[in-house]
PDB file of C-alpha atoms in Angstrom:
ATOM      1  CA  UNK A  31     -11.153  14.015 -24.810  1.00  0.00           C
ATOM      2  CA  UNK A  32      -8.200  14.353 -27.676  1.00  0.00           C
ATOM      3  CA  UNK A  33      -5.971  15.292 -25.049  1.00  0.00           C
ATOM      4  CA  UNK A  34      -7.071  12.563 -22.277  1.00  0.00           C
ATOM      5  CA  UNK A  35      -6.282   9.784 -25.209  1.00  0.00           C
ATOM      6  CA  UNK A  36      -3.187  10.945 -26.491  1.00  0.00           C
ATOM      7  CA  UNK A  37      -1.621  11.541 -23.315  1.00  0.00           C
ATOM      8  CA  UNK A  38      -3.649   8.155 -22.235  1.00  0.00           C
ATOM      9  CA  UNK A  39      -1.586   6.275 -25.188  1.00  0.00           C
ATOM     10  CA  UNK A  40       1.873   7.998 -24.715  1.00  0.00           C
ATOM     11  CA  UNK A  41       1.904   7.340 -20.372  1.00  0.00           C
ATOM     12  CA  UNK A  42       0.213   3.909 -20.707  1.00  0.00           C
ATOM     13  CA  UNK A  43       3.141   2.729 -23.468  1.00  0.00           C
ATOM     14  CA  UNK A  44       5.567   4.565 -21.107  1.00  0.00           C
ATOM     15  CA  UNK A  45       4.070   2.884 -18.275  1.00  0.00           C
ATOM     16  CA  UNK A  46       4.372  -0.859 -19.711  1.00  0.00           C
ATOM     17  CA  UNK A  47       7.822  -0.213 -20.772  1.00  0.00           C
ATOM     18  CA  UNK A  48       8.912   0.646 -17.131  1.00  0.00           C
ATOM     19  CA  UNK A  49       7.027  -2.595 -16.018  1.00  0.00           C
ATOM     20  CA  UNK A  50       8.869  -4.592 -18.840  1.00  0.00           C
ATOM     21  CA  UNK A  51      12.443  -3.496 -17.563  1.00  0.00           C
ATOM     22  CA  UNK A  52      11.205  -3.870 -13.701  1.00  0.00           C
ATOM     23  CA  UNK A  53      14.116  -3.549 -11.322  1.00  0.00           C
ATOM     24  CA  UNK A  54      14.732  -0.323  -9.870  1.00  0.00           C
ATOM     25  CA  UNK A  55      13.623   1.541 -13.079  1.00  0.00           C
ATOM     26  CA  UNK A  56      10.516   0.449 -12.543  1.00  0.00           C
ATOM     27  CA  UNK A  57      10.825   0.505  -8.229  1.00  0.00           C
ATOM     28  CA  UNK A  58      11.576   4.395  -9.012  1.00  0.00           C
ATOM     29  CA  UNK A  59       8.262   4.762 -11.422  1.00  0.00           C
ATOM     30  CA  UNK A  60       6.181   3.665  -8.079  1.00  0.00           C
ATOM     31  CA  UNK A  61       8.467   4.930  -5.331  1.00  0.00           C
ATOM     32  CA  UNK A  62       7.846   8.448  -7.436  1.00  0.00           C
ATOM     33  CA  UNK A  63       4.200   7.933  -7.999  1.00  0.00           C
ATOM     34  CA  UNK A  64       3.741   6.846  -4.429  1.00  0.00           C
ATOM     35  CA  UNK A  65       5.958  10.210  -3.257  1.00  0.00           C
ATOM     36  CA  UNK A  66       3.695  12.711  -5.453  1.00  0.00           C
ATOM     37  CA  UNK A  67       0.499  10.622  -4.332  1.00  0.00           C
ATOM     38  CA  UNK A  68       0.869  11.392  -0.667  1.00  0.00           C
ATOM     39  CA  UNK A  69       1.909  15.389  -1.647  1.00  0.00           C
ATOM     40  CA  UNK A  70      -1.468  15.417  -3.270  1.00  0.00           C
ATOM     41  CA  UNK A  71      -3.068  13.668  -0.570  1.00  0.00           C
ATOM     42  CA  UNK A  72      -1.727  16.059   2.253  1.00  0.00           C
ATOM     43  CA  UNK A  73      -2.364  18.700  -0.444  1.00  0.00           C
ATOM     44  CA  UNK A  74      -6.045  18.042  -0.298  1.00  0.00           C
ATOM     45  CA  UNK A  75      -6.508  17.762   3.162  1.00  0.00           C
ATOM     46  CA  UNK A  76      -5.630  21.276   3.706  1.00  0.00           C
ATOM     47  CA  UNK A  77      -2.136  19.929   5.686  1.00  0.00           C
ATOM     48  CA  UNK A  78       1.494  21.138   5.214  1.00  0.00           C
ATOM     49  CA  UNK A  79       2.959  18.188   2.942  1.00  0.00           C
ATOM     50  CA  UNK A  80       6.771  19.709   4.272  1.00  0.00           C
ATOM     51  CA  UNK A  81       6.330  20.541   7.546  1.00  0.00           C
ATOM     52  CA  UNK A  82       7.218  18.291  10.204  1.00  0.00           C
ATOM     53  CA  UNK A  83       3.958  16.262  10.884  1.00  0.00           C
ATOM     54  CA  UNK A  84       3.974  15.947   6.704  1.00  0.00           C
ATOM     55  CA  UNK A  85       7.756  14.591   6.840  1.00  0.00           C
ATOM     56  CA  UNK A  86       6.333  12.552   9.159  1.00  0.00           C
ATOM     57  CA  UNK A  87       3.872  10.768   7.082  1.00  0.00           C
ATOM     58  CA  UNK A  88       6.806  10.783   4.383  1.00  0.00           C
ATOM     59  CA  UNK A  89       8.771   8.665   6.885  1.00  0.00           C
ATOM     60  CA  UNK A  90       5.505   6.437   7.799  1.00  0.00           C
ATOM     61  CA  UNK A  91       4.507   5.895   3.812  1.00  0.00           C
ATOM     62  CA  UNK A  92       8.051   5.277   2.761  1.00  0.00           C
ATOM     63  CA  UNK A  93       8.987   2.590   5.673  1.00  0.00           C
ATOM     64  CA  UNK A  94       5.995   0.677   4.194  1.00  0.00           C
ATOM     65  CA  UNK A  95       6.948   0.780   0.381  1.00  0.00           C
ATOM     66  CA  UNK A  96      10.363   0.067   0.971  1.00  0.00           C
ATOM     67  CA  UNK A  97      11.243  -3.252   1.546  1.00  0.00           C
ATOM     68  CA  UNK A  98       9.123  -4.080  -1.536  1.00  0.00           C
ATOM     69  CA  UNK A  99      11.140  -1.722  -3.990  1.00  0.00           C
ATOM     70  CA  UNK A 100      13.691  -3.745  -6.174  1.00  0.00           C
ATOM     71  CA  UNK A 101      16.573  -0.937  -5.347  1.00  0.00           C
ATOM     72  CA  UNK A 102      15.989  -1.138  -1.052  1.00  0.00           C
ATOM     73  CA  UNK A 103      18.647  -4.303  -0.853  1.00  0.00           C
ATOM     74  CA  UNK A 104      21.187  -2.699  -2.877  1.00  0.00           C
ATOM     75  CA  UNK A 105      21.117  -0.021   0.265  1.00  0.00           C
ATOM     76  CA  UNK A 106      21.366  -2.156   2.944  1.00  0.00           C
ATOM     77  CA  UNK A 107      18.601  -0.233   4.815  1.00  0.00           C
ATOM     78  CA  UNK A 108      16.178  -1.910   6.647  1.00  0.00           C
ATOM     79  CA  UNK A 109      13.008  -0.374   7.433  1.00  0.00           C
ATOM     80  CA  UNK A 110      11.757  -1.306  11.335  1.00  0.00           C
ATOM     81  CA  UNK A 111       7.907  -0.810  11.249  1.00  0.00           C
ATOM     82  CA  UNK A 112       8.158   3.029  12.283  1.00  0.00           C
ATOM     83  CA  UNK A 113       3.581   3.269  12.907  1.00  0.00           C
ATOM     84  CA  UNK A 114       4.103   3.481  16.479  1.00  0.00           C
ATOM     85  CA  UNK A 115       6.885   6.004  16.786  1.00  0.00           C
ATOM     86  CA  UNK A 116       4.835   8.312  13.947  1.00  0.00           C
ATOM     87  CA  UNK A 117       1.640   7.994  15.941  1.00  0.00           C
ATOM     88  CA  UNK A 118       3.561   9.456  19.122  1.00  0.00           C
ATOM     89  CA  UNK A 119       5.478  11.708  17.734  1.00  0.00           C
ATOM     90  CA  UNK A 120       2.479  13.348  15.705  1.00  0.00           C
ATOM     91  CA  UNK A 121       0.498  13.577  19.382  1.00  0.00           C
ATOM     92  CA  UNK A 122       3.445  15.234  20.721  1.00  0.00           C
ATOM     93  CA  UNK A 123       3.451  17.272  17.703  1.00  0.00           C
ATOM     94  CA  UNK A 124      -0.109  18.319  17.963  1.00  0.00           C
ATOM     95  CA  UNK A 125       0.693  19.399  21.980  1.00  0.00           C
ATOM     96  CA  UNK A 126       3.454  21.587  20.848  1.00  0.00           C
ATOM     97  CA  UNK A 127       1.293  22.868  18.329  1.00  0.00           C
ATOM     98  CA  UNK A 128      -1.065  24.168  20.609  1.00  0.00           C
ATOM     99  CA  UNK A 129      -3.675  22.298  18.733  1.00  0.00           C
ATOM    100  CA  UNK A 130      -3.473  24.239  16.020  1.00  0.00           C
ATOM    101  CA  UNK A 131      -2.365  20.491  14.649  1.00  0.00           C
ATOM    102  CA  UNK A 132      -4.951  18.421  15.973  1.00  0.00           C
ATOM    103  CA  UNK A 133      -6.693  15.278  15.801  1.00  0.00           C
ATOM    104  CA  UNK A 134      -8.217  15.202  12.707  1.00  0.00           C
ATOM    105  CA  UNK A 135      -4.691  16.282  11.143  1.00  0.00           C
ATOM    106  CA  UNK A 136      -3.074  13.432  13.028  1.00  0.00           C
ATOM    107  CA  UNK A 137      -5.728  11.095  11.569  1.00  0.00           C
ATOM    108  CA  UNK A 138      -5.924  12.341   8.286  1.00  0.00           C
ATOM    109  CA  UNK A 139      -1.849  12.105   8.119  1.00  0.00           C
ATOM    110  CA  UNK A 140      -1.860   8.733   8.827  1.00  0.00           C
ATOM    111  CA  UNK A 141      -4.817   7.662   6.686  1.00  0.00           C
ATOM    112  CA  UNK A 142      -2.596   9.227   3.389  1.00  0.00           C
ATOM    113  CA  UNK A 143       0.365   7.390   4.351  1.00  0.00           C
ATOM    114  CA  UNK A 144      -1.188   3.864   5.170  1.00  0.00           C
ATOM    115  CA  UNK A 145      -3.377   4.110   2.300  1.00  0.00           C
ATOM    116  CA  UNK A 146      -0.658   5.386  -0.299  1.00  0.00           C
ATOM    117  CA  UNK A 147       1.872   3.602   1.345  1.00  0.00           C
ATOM    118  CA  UNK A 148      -0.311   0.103   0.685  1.00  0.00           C
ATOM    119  CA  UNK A 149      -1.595   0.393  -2.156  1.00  0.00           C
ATOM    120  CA  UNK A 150       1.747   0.813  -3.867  1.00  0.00           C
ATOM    121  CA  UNK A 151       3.842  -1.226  -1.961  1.00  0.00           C
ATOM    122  CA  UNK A 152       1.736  -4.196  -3.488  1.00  0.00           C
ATOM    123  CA  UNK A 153       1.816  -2.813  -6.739  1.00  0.00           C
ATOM    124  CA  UNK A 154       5.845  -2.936  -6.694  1.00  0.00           C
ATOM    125  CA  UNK A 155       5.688  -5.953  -5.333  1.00  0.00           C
ATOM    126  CA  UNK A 156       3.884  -7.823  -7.538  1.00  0.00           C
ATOM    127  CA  UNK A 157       6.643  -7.160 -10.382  1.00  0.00           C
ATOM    128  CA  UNK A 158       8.701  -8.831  -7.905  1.00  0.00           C
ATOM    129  CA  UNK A 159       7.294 -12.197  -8.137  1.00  0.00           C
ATOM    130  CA  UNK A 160       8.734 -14.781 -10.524  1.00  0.00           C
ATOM    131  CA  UNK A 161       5.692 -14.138 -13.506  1.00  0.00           C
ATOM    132  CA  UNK A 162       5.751 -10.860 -11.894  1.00  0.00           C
ATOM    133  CA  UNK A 163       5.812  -8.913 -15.521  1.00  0.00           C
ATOM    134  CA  UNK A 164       2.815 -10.559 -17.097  1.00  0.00           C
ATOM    135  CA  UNK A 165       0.755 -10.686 -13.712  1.00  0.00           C
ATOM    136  CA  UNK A 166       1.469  -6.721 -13.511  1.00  0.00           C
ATOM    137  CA  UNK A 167       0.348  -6.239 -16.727  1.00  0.00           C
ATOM    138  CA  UNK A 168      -3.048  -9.026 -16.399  1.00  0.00           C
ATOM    139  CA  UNK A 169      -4.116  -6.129 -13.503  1.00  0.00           C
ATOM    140  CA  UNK A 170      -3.373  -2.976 -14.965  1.00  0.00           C
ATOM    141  CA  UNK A 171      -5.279  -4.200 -17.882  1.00  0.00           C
ATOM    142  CA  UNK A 172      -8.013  -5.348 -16.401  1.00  0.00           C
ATOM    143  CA  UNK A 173      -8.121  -1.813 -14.795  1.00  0.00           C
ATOM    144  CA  UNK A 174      -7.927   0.209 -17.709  1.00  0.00           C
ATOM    145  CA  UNK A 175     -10.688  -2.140 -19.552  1.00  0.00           C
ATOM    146  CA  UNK A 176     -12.888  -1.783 -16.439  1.00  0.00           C
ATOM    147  CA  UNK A 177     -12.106   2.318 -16.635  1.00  0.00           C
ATOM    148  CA  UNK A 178     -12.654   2.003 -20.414  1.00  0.00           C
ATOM    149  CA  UNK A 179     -15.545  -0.180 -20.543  1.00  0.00           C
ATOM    150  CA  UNK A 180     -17.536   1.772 -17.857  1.00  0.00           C
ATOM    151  CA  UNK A 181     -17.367   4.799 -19.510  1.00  0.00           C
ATOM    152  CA  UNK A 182     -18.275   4.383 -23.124  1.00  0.00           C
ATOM    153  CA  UNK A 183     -21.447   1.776 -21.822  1.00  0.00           C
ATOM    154  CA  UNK A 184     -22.408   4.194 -19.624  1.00  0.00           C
ATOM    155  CA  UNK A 185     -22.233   7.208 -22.105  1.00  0.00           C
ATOM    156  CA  UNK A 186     -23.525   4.680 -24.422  1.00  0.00           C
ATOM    157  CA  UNK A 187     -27.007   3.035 -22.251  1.00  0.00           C
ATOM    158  CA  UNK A 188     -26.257   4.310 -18.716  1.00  0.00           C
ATOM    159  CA  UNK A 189     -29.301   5.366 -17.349  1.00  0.00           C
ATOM    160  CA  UNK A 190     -29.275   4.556 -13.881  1.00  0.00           C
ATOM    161  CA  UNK A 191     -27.248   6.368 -11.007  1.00  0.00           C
ATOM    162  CA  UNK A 192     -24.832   4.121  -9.794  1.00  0.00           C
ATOM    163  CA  UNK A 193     -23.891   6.210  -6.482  1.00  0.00           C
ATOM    164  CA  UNK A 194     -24.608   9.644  -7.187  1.00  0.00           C
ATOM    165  CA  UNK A 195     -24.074  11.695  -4.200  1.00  0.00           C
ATOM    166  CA  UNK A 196     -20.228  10.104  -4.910  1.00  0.00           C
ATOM    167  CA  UNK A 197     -19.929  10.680  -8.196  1.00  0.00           C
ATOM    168  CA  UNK A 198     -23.011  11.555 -10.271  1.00  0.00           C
ATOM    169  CA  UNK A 199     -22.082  10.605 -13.420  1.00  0.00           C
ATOM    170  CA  UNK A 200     -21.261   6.915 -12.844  1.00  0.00           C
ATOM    171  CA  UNK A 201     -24.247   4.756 -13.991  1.00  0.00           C
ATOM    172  CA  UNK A 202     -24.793   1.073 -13.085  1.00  0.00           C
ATOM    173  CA  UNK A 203     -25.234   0.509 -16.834  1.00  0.00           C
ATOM    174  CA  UNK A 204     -21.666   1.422 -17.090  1.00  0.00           C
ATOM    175  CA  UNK A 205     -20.064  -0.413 -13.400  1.00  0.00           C
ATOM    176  CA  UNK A 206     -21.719  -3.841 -15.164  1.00  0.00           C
ATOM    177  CA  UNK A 207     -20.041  -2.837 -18.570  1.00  0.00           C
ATOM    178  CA  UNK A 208     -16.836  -2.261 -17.014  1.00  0.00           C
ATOM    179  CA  UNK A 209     -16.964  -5.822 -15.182  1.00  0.00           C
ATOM    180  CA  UNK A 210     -17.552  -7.522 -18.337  1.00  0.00           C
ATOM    181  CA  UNK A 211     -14.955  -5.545 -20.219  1.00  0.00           C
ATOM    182  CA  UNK A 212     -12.233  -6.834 -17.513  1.00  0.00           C
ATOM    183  CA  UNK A 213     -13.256 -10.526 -17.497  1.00  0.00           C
ATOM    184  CA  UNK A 214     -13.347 -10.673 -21.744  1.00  0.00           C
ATOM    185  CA  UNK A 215      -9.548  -8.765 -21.670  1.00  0.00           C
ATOM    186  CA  UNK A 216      -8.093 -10.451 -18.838  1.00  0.00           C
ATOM    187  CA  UNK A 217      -9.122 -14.180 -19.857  1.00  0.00           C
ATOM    188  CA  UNK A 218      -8.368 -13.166 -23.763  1.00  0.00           C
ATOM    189  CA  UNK A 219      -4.573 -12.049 -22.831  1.00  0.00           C
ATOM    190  CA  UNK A 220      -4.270 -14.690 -20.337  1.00  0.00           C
ATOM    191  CA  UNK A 221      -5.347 -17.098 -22.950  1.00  0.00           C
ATOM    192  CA  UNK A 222      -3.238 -15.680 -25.731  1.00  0.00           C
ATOM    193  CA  UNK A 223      -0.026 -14.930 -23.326  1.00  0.00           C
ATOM    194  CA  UNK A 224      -0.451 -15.908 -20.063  1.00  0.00           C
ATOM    195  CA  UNK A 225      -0.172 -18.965 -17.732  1.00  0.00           C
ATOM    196  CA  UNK A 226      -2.634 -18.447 -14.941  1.00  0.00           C
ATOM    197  CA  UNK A 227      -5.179 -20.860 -14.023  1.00  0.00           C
ATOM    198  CA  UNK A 228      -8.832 -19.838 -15.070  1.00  0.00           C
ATOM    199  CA  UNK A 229      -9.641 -19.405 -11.458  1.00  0.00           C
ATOM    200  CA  UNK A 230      -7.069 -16.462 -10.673  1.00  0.00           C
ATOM    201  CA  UNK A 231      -7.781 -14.764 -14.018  1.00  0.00           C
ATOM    202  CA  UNK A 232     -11.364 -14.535 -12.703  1.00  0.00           C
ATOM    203  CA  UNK A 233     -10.148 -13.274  -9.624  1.00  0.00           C
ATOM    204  CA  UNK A 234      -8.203 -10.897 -11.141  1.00  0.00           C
ATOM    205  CA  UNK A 235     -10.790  -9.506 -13.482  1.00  0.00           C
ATOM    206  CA  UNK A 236     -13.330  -9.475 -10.561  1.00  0.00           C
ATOM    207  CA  UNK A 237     -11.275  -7.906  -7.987  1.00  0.00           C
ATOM    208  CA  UNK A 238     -10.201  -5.252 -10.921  1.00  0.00           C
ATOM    209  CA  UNK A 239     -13.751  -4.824 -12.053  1.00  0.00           C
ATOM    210  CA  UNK A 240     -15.558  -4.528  -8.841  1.00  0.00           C
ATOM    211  CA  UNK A 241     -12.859  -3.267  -6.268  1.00  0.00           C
ATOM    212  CA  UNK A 242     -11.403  -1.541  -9.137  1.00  0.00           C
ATOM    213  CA  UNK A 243     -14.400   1.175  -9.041  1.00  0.00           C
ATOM    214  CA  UNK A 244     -14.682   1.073  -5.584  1.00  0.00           C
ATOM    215  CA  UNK A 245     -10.815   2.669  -5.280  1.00  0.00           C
ATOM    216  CA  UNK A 246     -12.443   5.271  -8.132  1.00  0.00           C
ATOM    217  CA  UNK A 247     -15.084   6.008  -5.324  1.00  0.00           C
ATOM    218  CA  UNK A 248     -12.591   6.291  -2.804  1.00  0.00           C
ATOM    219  CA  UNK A 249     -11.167   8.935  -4.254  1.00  0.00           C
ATOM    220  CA  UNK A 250     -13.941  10.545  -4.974  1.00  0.00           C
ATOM    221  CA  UNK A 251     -15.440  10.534  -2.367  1.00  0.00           C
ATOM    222  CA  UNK A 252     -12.388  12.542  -0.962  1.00  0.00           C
ATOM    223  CA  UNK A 253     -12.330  14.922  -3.923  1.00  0.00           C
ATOM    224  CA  UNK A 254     -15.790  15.803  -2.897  1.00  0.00           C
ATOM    225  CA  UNK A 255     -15.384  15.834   0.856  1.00  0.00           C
ATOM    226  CA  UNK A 256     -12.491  18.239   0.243  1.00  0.00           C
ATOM    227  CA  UNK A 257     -14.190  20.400  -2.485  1.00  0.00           C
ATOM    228  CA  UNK A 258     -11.909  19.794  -5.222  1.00  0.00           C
ATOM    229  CA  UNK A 259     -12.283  18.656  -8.677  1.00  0.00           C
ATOM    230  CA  UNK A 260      -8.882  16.698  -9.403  1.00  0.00           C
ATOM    231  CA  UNK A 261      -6.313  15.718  -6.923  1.00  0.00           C
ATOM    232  CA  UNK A 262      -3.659  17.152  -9.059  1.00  0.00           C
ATOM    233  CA  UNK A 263      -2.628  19.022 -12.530  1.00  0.00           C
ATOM    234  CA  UNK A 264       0.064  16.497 -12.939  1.00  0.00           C
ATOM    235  CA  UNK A 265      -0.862  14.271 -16.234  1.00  0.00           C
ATOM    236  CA  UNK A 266      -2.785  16.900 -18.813  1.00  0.00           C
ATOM    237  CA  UNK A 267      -6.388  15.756 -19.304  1.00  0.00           C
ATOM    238  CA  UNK A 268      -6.357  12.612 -16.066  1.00  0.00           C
ATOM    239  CA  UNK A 269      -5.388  15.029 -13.080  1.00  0.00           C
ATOM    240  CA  UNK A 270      -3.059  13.927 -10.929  1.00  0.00           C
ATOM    241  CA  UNK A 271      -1.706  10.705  -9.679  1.00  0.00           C
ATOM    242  CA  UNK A 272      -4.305   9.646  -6.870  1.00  0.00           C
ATOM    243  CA  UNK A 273      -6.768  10.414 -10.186  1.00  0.00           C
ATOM    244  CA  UNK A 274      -5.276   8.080 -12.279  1.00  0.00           C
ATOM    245  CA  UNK A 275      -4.066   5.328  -9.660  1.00  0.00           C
ATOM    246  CA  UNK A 276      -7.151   5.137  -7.710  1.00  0.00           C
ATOM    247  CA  UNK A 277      -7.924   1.951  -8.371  1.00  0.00           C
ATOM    248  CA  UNK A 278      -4.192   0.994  -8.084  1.00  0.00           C
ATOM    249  CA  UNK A 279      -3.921   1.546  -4.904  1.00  0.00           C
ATOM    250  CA  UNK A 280      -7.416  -0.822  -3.416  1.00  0.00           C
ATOM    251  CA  UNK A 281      -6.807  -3.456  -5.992  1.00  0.00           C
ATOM    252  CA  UNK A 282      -2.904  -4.779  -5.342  1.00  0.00           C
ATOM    253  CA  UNK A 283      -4.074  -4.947  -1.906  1.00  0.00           C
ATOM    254  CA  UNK A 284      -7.124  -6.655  -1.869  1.00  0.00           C
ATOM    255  CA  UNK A 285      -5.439  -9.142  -4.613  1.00  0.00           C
ATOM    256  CA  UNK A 286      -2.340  -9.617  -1.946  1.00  0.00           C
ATOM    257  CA  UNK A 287      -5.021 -10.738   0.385  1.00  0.00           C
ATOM    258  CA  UNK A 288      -6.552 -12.872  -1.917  1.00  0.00           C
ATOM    259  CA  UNK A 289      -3.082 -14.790  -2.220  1.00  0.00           C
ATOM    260  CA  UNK A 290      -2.832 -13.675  -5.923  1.00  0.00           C
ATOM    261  CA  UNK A 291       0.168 -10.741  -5.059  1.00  0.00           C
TER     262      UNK A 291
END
């Protein structure tokens, strides 16, 4: 637990500094995060992250994030929606393979890169909006209250299984602390710093403290499906990336479909 707060305190103040300076440095922070996600991903699955069908899903997951990383017009590259040509070339893949690539390789491929590919294209792309910075920062605090506030009301008066055969040590006790500790932080810094309306401050505290732990049962879900404890080694005491940006990566989307990204 020493560990997982220190290194907690030292990447979170590393991570709001990067969203402070936005522009590419902080395009690069997610373009990396988003590069090492899908490794892990592909990792887990029990697929080749650098063989061809995994470059593949590089190509997919990167033509998504692109045109919403701050650095992509300096290139003058555009990005033509490549799902099509992946999909094809990963059947013709799994042919010449002699289906020693198959289906559920194809699907799982494109499942990492869609998901990964998503869920951090709208997280760069929220920086990108005009109140970009402080909107950024609303979410990923309501996400680390709702991560926060589950856990110490659950270790503190959880009783009750939230979903067990997902992730047995989540109580409901705790999902229901973790709401209320991403409504009271969201509308406090909103109040103090921010100038969103009271109704997207809710939203965003909802969508972070319900959809929030759903992305945490996503991933586990996969963990256990794949028999493996983290997703990665990469951040001492957290895992990896997919164990740390779980929620990330559902709640930019479902917040871009909610008009709010």
């Amino acid at each position: 637990m020493k560990q997982r707060i220190i290194t907690g305190l030292i990447g979170g103040a590393g991570f709001l500094l990067l969203i402070y300076a936005g522009g590419a440095w902080y395009s690069l922070l997610v373009f990396l995060l988003a590069v090492i996600g899908l490794f892990e991903f592909m990792r887990m699955a029990g697929l080749q992250p650098l063989h061809a069908a995994g470059i593949l899903g590089y190509v997919l997951m990167v033509s998504i994030l692109w045109p919403s990383l701050a650095f992509s017009s300096w290139l003058n590259i555009s990005m033509p929606d490549l799902m099509l040509p992946v999909l094809l070339l990963l059947l013709i893949y799994s042919v010449l393979r002699k289906n020693q690539f198959h289906i559920e390789h194809i699907a799982l491929t494109l499942v990492g890169a869609l998901y990964i590919g998503y869920g951090f294209t709208y997280m760069a792309a929220a920086r990108n909006l005009p109140d970009g910075f402080m909107l950024t920062v609303l979410v990923i605090l309501a996400i680390w209250s709702t991560d926060s506030g589950a856990y110490f009301v659950g270790k503190a008066i959880g009783k009750r299984k939230l979903w067990p055969e997902i992730s047995p040590n989540k109580t409901i006790e705790g999902s229901i602390g973790g709401l209320l500790a991403a409504v009271i932080v969201v509308l406090s810094v909103n109040a103090l710093l921010g100038n969103l309306t009271l109704a997207q401050a809710l939203t965003i505290a909802f969508v972070a403290g319900i959809v929030g732990q759903l992305g945490d049962l996503v991933e586990s879900a996969f963990k256990r499906h794949f028999h493996v404890k983290d997703s990665g080694q990469l951040i001492p005491g957290h895992g990896g990336v997919l164990d740390r940006f779980d929620s990330f990566l559902l709640v930019f989307p479902v917040l871009h479909l909610l008009g709010i990204v």
